[in-house]
Amino acid sequence: MMATAVHGPGVITELEPFAPGHRACSGCGEALAVRLAAKAIGNNAIIVNATGCMEVVASPFPYTSWRIPWIHTLFENAAAVASGAEAGLKALEKKGKRPERNIKVVALAGDGGTSDIGLQALSGALERGHDFVYICLDNEAYMNTGIQRSSATPYGASTTTSPAGKESLGQVTWKKNLPAIAVAHDIPYVATACPSYHRDLMRKVTKAVETPGPAYIHILSVCPTGWRCATDDAIKVGRLAVRTGIFPLYEVTNGQYKMSLSLTKLEPVENYLKTQGRFRHLTEDTIKEIQERVTREYNKLVELAGKPGGETSSE
Amino acid sequence: MAKREGLEVSVAVGDAAMLSDADVVSAYPITPQTHIVEHLAELVANGELKAAYIPVESEHSAMSACIGASAVGARTFTATAAQGLELMHEVLYVASAMRFPMVMTVANRALSAPISIWGDHSDAMAVRDTGWIQIFVENGQEAVDNVICGFRIGEDKRVLLPVMIHLDGFALTHVIEPIELPDKKDVDQFLPPFKYPLPLDPEKPVTMGALGSPFIYTEVKWGQEINLEKAKSVTLEVWQEFDKLFGRKYSPIEQYRTEGAKTLLLTMGSYSETAMVAVDKMRGDGKEVGLLKLRLWRPFPYEELREVVKDADTLIVLDRAISFGGPGGPVCSEIKAALYEEKKRPRIIGFVGGLGGRDISMAGFEEIVNRGIEIARTGSEREFEIYGVRE
């Protein structure tokens, strides 16, 4: 029987495959995302981690935060290593060389490891239909190396390689839409999540694990260090990202979009932007430009889902 | 009883991987490796090889998937060449440092630019320091035998390293040769099932590929070096046992007509076959010339090399790659270093030749030997010469 403890409004497993004691920065939203995801993944899994924050903070030899089997090799190849592990397990089980235990392979990578350098490997693994889960932990820049921009960095954000200056507003490109790219691979399950909505996140990870074939989950992970917000604000900032429509929560099951929250009215993006130092230089005009884009993109999603929201999810 | 039959070498290499009961094949097509992986895909499709064939989207992913498969305990095979080998470059270091046994055949081919699909050893030399066991073969039979031996060597618990088998693109991969494929039951007897000591397994969780801080990185690398050096004795052991079971001998450096030879020519890969004919001709002409064929490239066979050259006056080394702006041929450079401390050593003359698929004929080898003897006597203004280049 699964050990449980009363936690908030519901019951959440006490299982902690991702142990405390890791070396993430204080207030790290990504470590929280991994902890929650790991609870949902459970013990019968193999984690394939790309190089990045979560690899560095969780595995400084001779310590490890992982109570389940875990492998890290390189930056851009998590999806490919996961492909090999999944195919290897299946082949060995088929040949009777390993008992059939339905072990799930789960790849973890940051936004750079997913949307930039690892995109090809991810596309290949999704296209080939491996039975695995890929989780992108998106903190919107190369935080591990010191806050350099990635293609997942949002428009207007100041980073160390897209600094705001007299001639630049910071990041001049719009965030690459990775979930849409995953959906375009026609895989059975794609979802977005944020640890500010922890039950929603865990439900989606569970669903991804239970889905045969490839599943992709994109988790917005607030990074107080890189976003320049207060270390006790990760949950609040994540919630604002969702409520402003900047990072909508939705899932796509067999191509069918469904909004995860019923948001009758979006909060102004300014409420979100003003919580973070990376946006402090933005002018009213730029904020207006962002607002227009966010509203337009959010409406597109709602249209895809056919209605404004699915079931109301508790936070 | 195994019988000799005419087989395309690539097909025979695929058959060798099948006879070895590979569990996973992960590969990306590149000329001249294609016939190997096409054949394996066919064997899997027909159910003759019970394996997962992962048709990856790049060589970087091919090697990465091999690592994933090996980490869960699967016997893993791949093949590549040239640009493909270069694309997987960083992954090669990981495979060896994390101790994942697997066998990869490299259909040796020149590196771009200009693009050339034809053979030389530039690709092999570029991955010299990746920590893999590396064996050069000179014909199809050697390729087949060493794929099987490669699994046995790499999977040995004293070794646990990946093994690269270099066979010349086209000159070997695309020719039909008489090859004896061993019987499956004999291979099964020779090659026990792969049991990786600590695979990724939820029953017994392990952390693989942790962050190595300065306090441990050096020791990890030292361990890797010791381990690869030790792999030599296991390689010799495996070759001896292979000989006992299958009747074919392999050694790190093979000697051909070296008795009493004052001049030795050293080659690698398929050129050794033509060089043997050239040596026969020169011996017939009364010249004291012999041939050394360097088979085990990593770990480098220092003792064996010193032993086989000790009575020669001149050692001519033919490289099929250039270390630009450096000593010329990387093999020659290593051989010079290996013999530097010897009290009695031959003059070592370096040639580079056969780049990008240019043939060296029997007469060509004779020319190289004659020119080498001349340089040994008169000296040369250059560190090395390129055979047959139009200046």
XYZ file of C-alpha atoms in Angstrom:
706
model
C 0.000 0.000 0.000
C 1.236 3.468 -0.814
C 2.216 5.505 2.223
C 0.253 8.734 2.333
C -0.077 11.787 4.543
C -2.733 14.446 4.705
C -1.500 17.397 2.707
C -3.540 20.440 1.859
C -6.918 19.806 0.385
C -6.040 16.374 -0.932
C -3.860 13.419 -0.290
C -0.391 13.395 -1.735
C 2.012 10.496 -1.619
C 4.884 10.679 0.846
C 7.042 9.036 -1.770
C 10.085 11.220 -2.491
C 12.176 9.704 -5.320
C 13.898 13.118 -5.494
C 15.414 13.490 -2.032
C 15.897 16.703 -0.090
C 19.424 18.028 0.414
C 20.113 18.972 -3.208
C 21.960 22.175 -3.955
C 19.405 24.231 -5.834
C 19.234 27.974 -5.131
C 16.773 29.049 -2.467
C 13.279 29.432 -3.797
C 13.995 27.310 -6.896
C 10.771 26.556 -8.712
C 12.472 23.927 -10.842
C 13.576 21.756 -7.912
C 9.985 21.913 -6.685
C 8.739 20.893 -10.127
C 11.118 17.934 -10.132
C 10.088 16.897 -6.628
C 6.397 16.943 -7.557
C 7.000 15.228 -10.888
C 9.086 12.540 -9.171
C 6.261 11.848 -6.723
C 3.957 11.273 -9.669
C 6.526 9.221 -11.590
C 7.033 6.855 -8.662
C 9.722 4.264 -8.091
C 9.350 2.096 -11.172
C 11.188 4.433 -13.475
C 14.544 5.396 -14.946
C 15.415 9.087 -15.137
C 17.556 10.378 -17.998
C 18.759 13.877 -17.160
C 20.295 16.353 -19.582
C 23.131 18.576 -18.436
C 21.749 21.610 -16.659
C 20.714 22.979 -13.279
C 18.919 19.853 -12.101
C 21.814 17.597 -13.047
C 24.354 19.796 -11.289
C 22.428 20.363 -8.083
C 21.342 16.749 -7.718
C 24.536 14.820 -8.403
C 27.694 16.355 -6.952
C 29.737 13.151 -6.533
C 29.658 11.345 -4.083
C 26.124 12.603 -3.305
C 22.937 12.006 -5.204
C 19.387 13.226 -4.721
C 17.982 10.389 -6.764
C 16.499 7.360 -5.055
C 15.501 5.879 -8.400
C 17.920 4.927 -11.213
C 19.276 8.045 -12.869
C 21.674 8.697 -15.710
C 23.238 11.870 -17.025
C 25.548 11.943 -20.031
C 25.435 15.156 -22.100
C 23.484 18.312 -22.766
C 21.609 17.729 -26.000
C 20.950 14.007 -25.949
C 18.527 13.200 -23.116
C 15.825 12.132 -25.577
C 18.286 9.927 -27.463
C 19.668 8.250 -24.342
C 16.074 7.712 -23.216
C 15.326 6.161 -26.636
C 18.142 3.681 -26.164
C 17.161 2.835 -22.593
C 13.535 2.314 -23.581
C 14.376 0.213 -26.635
C 16.967 -1.720 -24.627
C 14.507 -2.557 -21.865
C 11.862 -3.627 -24.362
C 14.333 -5.793 -26.300
C 15.673 -7.466 -23.159
C 12.170 -8.127 -21.852
C 11.070 -9.544 -25.194
C 14.077 -11.866 -25.214
C 13.414 -12.957 -21.642
C 16.682 -11.423 -20.443
C 14.912 -9.071 -18.029
C 11.607 -9.667 -16.253
C 8.675 -7.628 -17.623
C 8.162 -4.823 -15.166
C 6.762 -1.982 -17.246
C 9.534 0.405 -16.229
C 8.954 3.957 -17.461
C 11.811 5.973 -18.900
C 11.539 9.695 -18.151
C 13.815 12.330 -19.664
C 14.374 15.639 -17.881
C 15.930 18.659 -19.553
C 15.917 22.407 -19.280
C 14.597 24.844 -21.862
C 17.998 25.190 -23.546
C 18.478 21.407 -23.575
C 15.026 21.084 -25.113
C 14.220 24.009 -27.361
C 17.754 24.763 -28.562
C 20.527 22.186 -28.484
C 18.352 19.136 -27.791
C 15.508 19.847 -30.198
C 16.724 17.455 -32.885
C 17.133 14.547 -30.487
C 13.716 15.291 -28.978
C 12.060 15.449 -32.393
C 13.649 12.155 -33.363
C 12.537 10.390 -30.203
C 8.963 11.719 -30.468
C 8.736 10.806 -34.147
C 9.995 7.266 -33.525
C 7.270 6.739 -30.960
C 9.337 5.574 -28.008
C 7.283 4.769 -24.933
C 8.699 7.483 -22.691
C 7.971 10.793 -21.020
C 9.940 13.933 -21.777
C 9.727 16.732 -19.244
C 11.048 20.167 -20.139
C 11.851 22.200 -17.038
C 11.571 25.674 -18.488
C 13.168 28.476 -16.481
C 13.448 30.568 -19.617
C 17.230 30.907 -19.975
C 20.549 29.099 -19.486
C 20.483 29.590 -15.725
C 23.136 27.004 -14.937
C 25.775 28.922 -16.894
C 24.645 32.341 -15.712
C 21.347 33.520 -17.199
C 22.085 33.505 -20.938
C 19.118 33.750 -23.291
C 17.626 30.700 -24.939
C 14.892 30.439 -27.546
C 12.508 29.946 -24.599
C 13.393 33.316 -23.055
C 10.358 35.615 -23.286
C 10.228 38.807 -25.325
C 11.665 41.765 -23.445
C 13.515 39.791 -20.776
C 16.992 41.049 -19.967
C 19.549 38.256 -19.744
C 23.341 38.263 -19.799
C 23.384 37.617 -23.559
C 20.244 39.622 -24.339
C 20.884 42.553 -22.039
C 18.563 45.529 -22.088
C 20.410 48.632 -23.227
C 20.003 51.895 -25.085
C 19.688 50.007 -28.374
C 17.867 46.919 -27.136
C 14.867 46.023 -25.025
C 16.515 42.743 -24.042
C 15.267 39.549 -25.701
C 13.960 40.645 -29.086
C 12.347 37.361 -30.094
C 9.151 35.716 -28.867
C 9.313 32.546 -26.820
C 9.513 29.422 -28.985
C 6.332 27.390 -28.636
C 7.709 23.980 -27.694
C 4.401 22.357 -26.723
C 3.078 23.199 -30.204
C 6.151 21.595 -31.737
C 5.540 18.493 -29.618
C 1.880 18.435 -30.682
C 2.965 18.661 -34.325
C 4.635 15.263 -33.858
C 1.160 13.803 -33.403
C 2.063 12.152 -30.088
C -0.624 10.884 -27.708
C -0.101 13.352 -24.879
C 1.253 16.882 -24.464
C 0.674 19.136 -21.451
C 1.874 22.326 -19.837
C 2.222 22.602 -16.079
C 3.570 24.782 -13.315
C 4.433 23.815 -9.727
C 2.211 26.675 -8.537
C -0.601 24.304 -9.529
C 0.923 21.244 -7.944
C -2.024 18.867 -8.153
C -2.544 19.714 -11.805
C 1.173 19.091 -12.420
C 1.152 15.721 -10.681
C -2.031 14.617 -12.433
C -0.488 15.444 -15.795
C 2.757 13.633 -15.027
C 0.793 10.582 -13.877
C -1.216 10.685 -17.081
C 1.971 11.002 -19.128
C 3.513 8.011 -17.357
C 0.377 5.958 -17.941
C 0.147 6.915 -21.612
C 1.694 4.335 -23.933
C 4.008 6.036 -26.419
C 5.707 9.413 -26.208
C 4.389 12.100 -23.857
C 5.723 15.636 -23.502
C 5.245 17.907 -20.499
C 6.411 21.504 -20.473
C 6.771 22.865 -16.952
C 7.295 26.561 -16.287
C 9.801 26.721 -13.440
C 10.239 30.065 -11.747
C 13.911 30.940 -11.249
C 14.284 33.674 -8.617
C 18.027 33.922 -9.365
C 17.624 34.485 -13.083
C 14.304 36.275 -13.098
C 15.356 38.535 -10.270
C 12.357 38.038 -8.052
C 12.085 37.344 -4.332
C 13.055 33.813 -3.294
C 9.752 33.333 -1.479
C 7.774 34.402 -4.548
C 8.206 31.402 -6.856
C 4.677 30.114 -6.288
C 3.127 33.561 -6.618
C 5.039 34.401 -9.798
C 4.182 31.039 -11.345
C 0.535 31.581 -10.533
C 0.624 35.020 -12.156
C 2.241 33.554 -15.282
C -0.766 31.274 -15.569
C -3.438 33.812 -14.602
C -2.172 36.448 -17.006
C -2.272 33.928 -19.831
C 1.478 34.257 -20.343
C 1.860 30.557 -19.577
C -1.530 28.892 -20.070
C -2.119 25.472 -18.572
C -3.571 22.996 -21.017
C -3.243 19.461 -22.243
C -3.503 17.878 -25.644
C -4.675 14.291 -25.647
C -4.525 12.596 -29.038
C -4.564 15.993 -30.688
C -7.527 17.292 -28.658
C -6.757 20.518 -26.794
C -8.249 21.119 -23.369
C -7.685 24.131 -21.100
C -6.845 23.084 -17.554
C -8.292 26.127 -15.790
C -11.470 28.124 -16.241
C -10.115 31.642 -16.390
C -13.031 33.914 -17.154
C -10.787 36.972 -17.289
C -7.033 37.182 -17.637
C -5.074 39.400 -15.262
C -3.044 42.148 -16.966
C 0.436 40.950 -17.954
C 1.899 43.915 -16.109
C 1.021 42.239 -12.791
C 3.364 39.425 -13.758
C 6.099 41.487 -15.406
C 6.499 43.866 -12.461
C 7.354 41.001 -10.088
C 10.669 40.427 -11.853
C 13.831 42.465 -12.321
C 14.416 41.022 -15.779
C 11.459 43.052 -17.053
C 11.992 46.233 -15.010
C 13.252 48.243 -17.994
C 10.169 47.637 -20.135
C 8.305 50.697 -21.372
C 4.535 51.014 -21.400
C 4.591 50.524 -25.152
C 6.438 47.233 -24.862
C 4.145 46.034 -22.103
C 1.213 46.890 -24.354
C 2.821 44.944 -27.190
C 3.269 41.938 -24.881
C -0.319 42.242 -23.643
C -1.680 42.193 -27.196
C 0.394 39.178 -28.145
C -0.505 37.240 -24.966
C -4.232 37.900 -25.417
C -4.078 36.853 -29.042
C -2.133 33.657 -28.320
C -4.378 32.774 -25.382
C -7.496 33.215 -27.485
C -6.012 30.969 -30.162
C -5.556 28.257 -27.552
C -9.083 28.656 -26.209
C -10.333 28.367 -29.758
C -8.342 25.164 -30.243
C -9.852 23.793 -27.033
C -13.317 24.748 -28.207
C -14.247 26.321 -24.885
C -12.654 28.635 -22.330
C -11.704 26.030 -19.796
C -12.030 22.476 -18.715
C -12.674 21.391 -15.196
C -11.819 23.964 -12.569
C -8.559 22.959 -11.037
C -7.697 23.741 -7.449
C -4.367 25.438 -6.876
C 30.783 -26.963 -39.495
C 31.227 -23.389 -40.621
C 31.862 -23.052 -44.341
C 33.658 -20.443 -46.359
C 31.500 -18.518 -48.771
C 31.669 -15.409 -50.866
C 30.114 -12.584 -48.866
C 30.113 -8.812 -49.066
C 32.154 -7.747 -46.068
C 29.424 -5.354 -44.826
C 26.885 -8.170 -44.901
C 29.289 -10.441 -43.043
C 29.854 -7.745 -40.400
C 26.085 -7.502 -39.907
C 25.937 -11.279 -39.652
C 28.679 -11.173 -37.016
C 26.582 -8.776 -34.927
C 23.653 -11.181 -35.345
C 25.766 -14.192 -34.363
C 26.787 -12.179 -31.292
C 23.088 -11.836 -30.412
C 23.040 -8.020 -30.256
C 19.972 -6.742 -28.383
C 19.996 -3.198 -29.741
C 21.266 -1.685 -32.974
C 21.135 2.079 -33.209
C 22.472 3.686 -36.339
C 22.268 6.529 -38.829
C 23.167 5.879 -42.469
C 26.398 7.224 -43.917
C 28.413 6.045 -46.895
C 30.294 3.642 -46.833
C 28.777 2.172 -43.650
C 25.286 1.804 -45.123
C 25.394 -1.831 -46.213
C 26.192 -2.905 -42.656
C 23.175 -1.227 -41.103
C 20.884 -2.012 -44.036
C 21.674 -5.677 -43.555
C 21.051 -5.461 -39.818
C 17.727 -3.681 -40.369
C 16.778 -6.508 -42.732
C 17.814 -9.194 -40.232
C 15.665 -7.529 -37.569
C 12.750 -7.061 -39.978
C 12.874 -10.749 -40.898
C 13.075 -11.846 -37.293
C 16.476 -13.456 -37.799
C 18.010 -11.083 -35.269
C 15.911 -10.537 -32.162
C 16.870 -6.945 -31.491
C 15.533 -3.422 -31.357
C 16.695 -1.436 -34.391
C 16.581 2.288 -33.577
C 16.669 4.344 -36.782
C 17.939 7.509 -35.105
C 18.020 10.995 -36.612
C 21.790 11.558 -36.303
C 25.017 9.874 -35.286
C 25.059 11.937 -32.110
C 21.800 10.300 -31.179
C 22.988 6.913 -32.479
C 25.806 6.854 -29.944
C 23.607 8.385 -27.240
C 20.983 5.688 -27.754
C 23.734 3.048 -27.627
C 24.703 4.433 -24.222
C 21.100 4.276 -23.004
C 20.765 0.701 -24.220
C 24.067 -0.404 -22.744
C 23.165 1.274 -19.436
C 20.101 -0.960 -19.070
C 22.243 -4.004 -19.847
C 21.603 -4.558 -23.555
C 24.294 -5.847 -25.914
C 24.624 -2.958 -28.324
C 26.015 -2.530 -31.820
C 26.400 0.404 -34.174
C 28.377 1.435 -37.215
C 29.387 4.728 -38.755
C 32.073 6.541 -40.760
C 33.804 9.878 -41.241
C 31.462 12.824 -40.517
C 29.221 10.508 -38.540
C 32.068 9.525 -36.269
C 32.952 13.187 -35.855
C 29.351 14.111 -35.052
C 29.353 11.544 -32.247
C 32.747 12.705 -31.029
C 31.772 14.062 -27.604
C 29.517 11.060 -26.985
C 32.419 8.658 -27.593
C 34.248 10.024 -24.553
C 31.171 9.464 -22.418
C 30.710 5.870 -23.573
C 34.221 4.939 -22.520
C 34.445 7.035 -19.339
C 31.122 5.670 -18.084
C 32.267 2.150 -18.968
C 29.604 1.083 -21.433
C 30.636 -1.921 -23.534
C 29.418 -1.932 -27.136
C 30.897 -2.637 -30.537
C 31.054 -0.077 -33.325
C 32.446 -0.762 -36.768
C 33.865 2.297 -38.502
C 33.936 2.118 -42.293
C 36.976 4.388 -42.485
C 36.493 7.378 -44.757
C 38.117 10.749 -45.351
C 36.848 13.837 -43.546
C 35.388 16.889 -45.283
C 36.279 19.320 -46.821
C 36.287 18.742 -49.679
C 33.630 16.131 -49.198
C 34.953 12.726 -50.082
C 33.142 9.472 -49.572
C 36.337 7.484 -50.108
C 38.658 5.852 -47.680
C 41.453 6.975 -45.440
C 42.092 7.023 -41.693
C 41.394 10.695 -40.879
C 38.199 9.720 -39.085
C 39.931 7.072 -36.982
C 42.798 9.350 -36.007
C 40.411 12.114 -34.940
C 38.953 9.781 -32.298
C 42.291 8.383 -31.174
C 42.027 9.745 -27.637
C 38.410 8.897 -26.897
C 39.284 6.005 -24.596
C 37.888 3.229 -26.792
C 39.640 -0.033 -27.545
C 40.478 0.263 -31.241
C 41.320 -2.513 -33.660
C 42.198 -2.150 -37.357
C 41.319 -5.093 -39.579
C 42.701 -5.866 -43.008
C 40.083 -8.121 -44.533
C 36.512 -9.317 -44.155
C 37.367 -12.360 -42.087
C 39.233 -10.216 -39.583
C 36.273 -7.842 -39.425
C 33.847 -10.673 -38.663
C 36.108 -12.296 -36.091
C 36.882 -9.045 -34.330
C 33.258 -7.964 -34.049
C 32.661 -11.176 -32.107
C 35.910 -10.812 -30.138
C 35.072 -7.140 -29.575
C 31.952 -7.988 -27.588
C 33.872 -10.545 -25.551
C 36.736 -8.116 -24.820
C 34.570 -5.091 -24.050
C 32.119 -6.985 -21.852
C 34.820 -8.683 -19.783
C 34.358 -7.458 -16.196
C 38.024 -6.507 -16.041
C 37.490 -4.227 -19.039
C 33.927 -2.888 -19.506
C 34.827 -0.604 -22.383
C 33.471 0.121 -25.852
C 35.317 -1.343 -28.820
C 35.817 0.231 -32.228
C 36.590 -1.971 -35.215
C 38.114 0.008 -38.076
C 37.637 -1.415 -41.565
C 38.424 0.569 -44.677
C 35.441 2.065 -46.440
C 34.757 0.549 -49.886
C 38.127 -1.244 -50.057
C 36.729 -3.581 -47.407
C 33.071 -2.751 -46.818
C 32.005 -3.119 -50.434
C 34.041 -6.081 -51.614
C 33.027 -9.703 -51.759
C 35.513 -11.982 -50.091
C 35.611 -15.619 -49.107
C 34.538 -15.470 -45.472
C 33.904 -18.192 -42.934
C 30.998 -17.263 -40.696
C 31.331 -19.146 -37.420
C 28.501 -21.448 -36.349
C 26.042 -19.889 -33.917
C 26.598 -22.578 -31.297
C 30.355 -21.976 -31.360
C 29.837 -18.226 -30.978
C 27.457 -18.889 -28.071
C 30.142 -20.985 -26.431
C 32.785 -18.323 -27.014
C 30.676 -15.309 -26.100
C 28.720 -15.628 -22.842
C 25.539 -13.539 -22.363
C 26.170 -9.893 -21.450
C 25.731 -9.228 -17.754
C 26.398 -5.582 -16.977
C 27.342 -5.396 -13.281
C 25.125 -2.454 -12.307
C 22.551 -1.639 -14.972
C 19.856 0.999 -14.547
C 17.234 -0.939 -12.614
C 14.525 0.291 -10.227
C 15.157 -2.800 -8.080
C 18.659 -1.531 -7.398
C 18.868 2.202 -8.118
C 22.182 3.700 -9.161
C 23.222 7.225 -10.119
C 25.266 7.273 -13.332
C 27.135 10.253 -14.714
C 27.372 12.358 -11.576
C 29.139 15.700 -11.520
C 32.897 15.204 -11.055
C 34.479 17.965 -9.033
C 38.242 18.665 -9.153
C 38.775 16.425 -6.127
C 37.713 13.331 -8.069
C 38.039 14.038 -11.809
C 41.764 13.230 -11.990
C 41.266 9.906 -10.226
C 38.446 8.981 -12.588
C 40.706 9.671 -15.559
C 43.580 7.748 -13.988
C 41.277 4.805 -13.393
C 40.203 4.976 -17.024
C 43.825 4.963 -18.210
C 44.826 2.002 -16.055
C 41.758 0.161 -17.187
C 42.426 0.687 -20.883
C 46.067 -0.389 -20.465
C 44.872 -3.564 -18.762
C 42.484 -4.227 -21.608
C 45.500 -5.325 -23.640
C 46.064 -8.531 -21.675
C 42.367 -9.357 -21.900
C 42.460 -8.705 -25.643
C 45.400 -11.107 -26.005
C 43.597 -13.684 -23.879
C 40.407 -13.417 -25.940
C 42.320 -13.693 -29.228
C 44.102 -16.793 -27.941
C 40.853 -18.416 -26.979
C 39.356 -17.438 -30.318
C 42.271 -19.151 -32.028
C 41.713 -22.313 -29.986
C 38.034 -22.461 -30.925
C 38.097 -21.126 -34.463
C 41.673 -21.625 -35.597
C 42.470 -18.038 -36.548
C 45.286 -16.159 -34.824
C 45.312 -12.466 -34.026
C 48.069 -10.399 -32.492
C 48.562 -6.670 -31.773
C 51.234 -6.387 -34.462
C 51.392 -9.014 -37.120
C 54.719 -9.691 -38.827
C 54.966 -10.685 -42.458
C 58.289 -11.945 -43.799
C 60.246 -9.962 -41.229
C 62.924 -12.561 -40.593
C 66.298 -10.921 -41.221
C 64.612 -7.785 -42.613
C 66.748 -4.653 -42.389
C 63.880 -2.528 -43.655
C 60.374 -2.742 -42.232
C 57.234 -1.180 -43.620
C 54.341 -0.577 -41.231
C 50.756 -0.310 -42.459
C 47.248 -0.525 -41.030
C 43.980 -1.818 -42.406
C 43.385 -3.083 -45.922
C 46.611 -1.628 -47.364
C 48.427 -4.423 -45.583
C 47.092 -6.850 -48.178
C 48.684 -5.015 -51.134
C 51.792 -4.340 -49.074
C 52.247 -8.097 -48.531
C 52.328 -8.656 -52.290
C 54.840 -5.831 -52.641
C 57.004 -7.401 -49.928
C 56.869 -10.744 -51.756
C 58.066 -9.036 -54.918
C 60.900 -7.216 -53.128
C 61.939 -10.377 -51.302
C 62.006 -12.093 -54.687
C 64.359 -9.357 -55.867
C 66.645 -10.165 -52.936
C 65.749 -7.133 -50.801
C 65.628 -7.655 -47.031
C 62.208 -6.088 -46.562
C 59.421 -7.142 -44.179
C 55.980 -5.897 -43.254
C 54.445 -4.970 -39.903
C 50.677 -4.740 -39.651
C 49.514 -2.708 -36.681
C 46.200 -4.198 -35.604
C 45.728 -3.081 -31.992
C 45.782 0.713 -32.047
C 44.375 1.312 -28.563
C 45.670 0.286 -26.098
C 48.927 0.814 -27.970
C 51.147 -2.289 -27.988
C 54.444 -0.738 -26.813
C 56.253 -3.966 -25.825
C 55.277 -5.788 -28.984
C 56.386 -2.874 -31.162
C 59.783 -2.599 -29.461
C 60.316 -6.311 -29.846
C 59.500 -6.540 -33.556
C 61.610 -3.575 -34.708
C 64.735 -4.194 -32.650
C 66.799 -5.757 -35.445
C 65.787 -3.395 -38.240
C 67.815 -0.453 -39.552
C 64.902 1.400 -41.124
C 61.212 1.519 -40.216
C 58.947 3.119 -42.794
C 55.525 4.110 -41.485
C 52.655 4.784 -43.851
C 49.915 6.976 -42.403
C 46.548 7.567 -44.042
C 45.881 10.825 -42.188
C 47.699 14.097 -41.551
C 48.188 15.870 -38.251
C 48.237 19.335 -39.821
C 51.030 21.645 -38.831
C 52.442 18.898 -36.673
C 54.460 15.753 -37.196
C 52.630 14.593 -40.327
C 51.319 11.127 -39.732
C 49.867 10.509 -36.270
C 50.822 6.825 -36.295
C 54.414 7.584 -37.247
C 54.574 10.226 -34.549
C 53.448 7.730 -31.920
C 55.880 5.111 -33.111
C 58.733 7.580 -32.911
C 57.707 8.415 -29.347
C 57.381 4.739 -28.440
C 60.919 3.972 -29.623
C 62.690 7.154 -28.516
C 64.059 5.682 -25.281
C 65.293 2.486 -26.956
C 69.083 2.136 -27.070
C 68.933 0.429 -30.420
C 66.229 1.616 -32.718
C 65.718 1.920 -36.464
C 65.618 5.187 -38.391
C 61.940 6.015 -38.662
C 60.715 7.505 -41.918
C 57.166 8.796 -42.203
C 54.974 8.793 -45.302
C 51.408 9.891 -45.719
C 49.466 8.312 -48.532
C 46.173 6.927 -49.677
C 44.187 10.006 -48.674
C 40.558 10.262 -49.746
C 40.525 6.882 -51.441
C 43.615 7.247 -53.608
C 44.973 3.800 -54.308
C 48.505 2.704 -53.656
C 49.441 -0.102 -55.983
C 51.992 -2.823 -55.406
C 54.522 -0.750 -57.367
C 53.586 2.196 -55.148
C 54.548 0.341 -51.990
C 57.816 -0.608 -53.617
C 58.438 3.052 -54.441
C 57.675 4.055 -50.844
C 60.119 1.488 -49.503
C 62.860 2.518 -51.912
C 62.347 6.217 -51.178
C 62.307 5.437 -47.433
C 65.628 3.643 -47.663
C 67.036 6.592 -49.611
C 65.834 9.135 -47.011
C 67.296 6.983 -44.238
C 70.654 7.265 -46.003
C 70.588 10.865 -47.215
C 68.045 12.552 -44.946
C 65.128 14.755 -46.016
C 64.245 18.400 -45.621
C 60.726 17.482 -44.657
C 59.292 15.852 -41.530
C 57.290 13.575 -43.777
C 56.497 13.078 -47.436
C 53.170 12.576 -49.101
C 53.383 9.693 -51.507
C 52.276 10.512 -55.027
C 51.198 14.099 -54.403
C 51.245 16.479 -57.390
C 52.963 19.566 -56.065
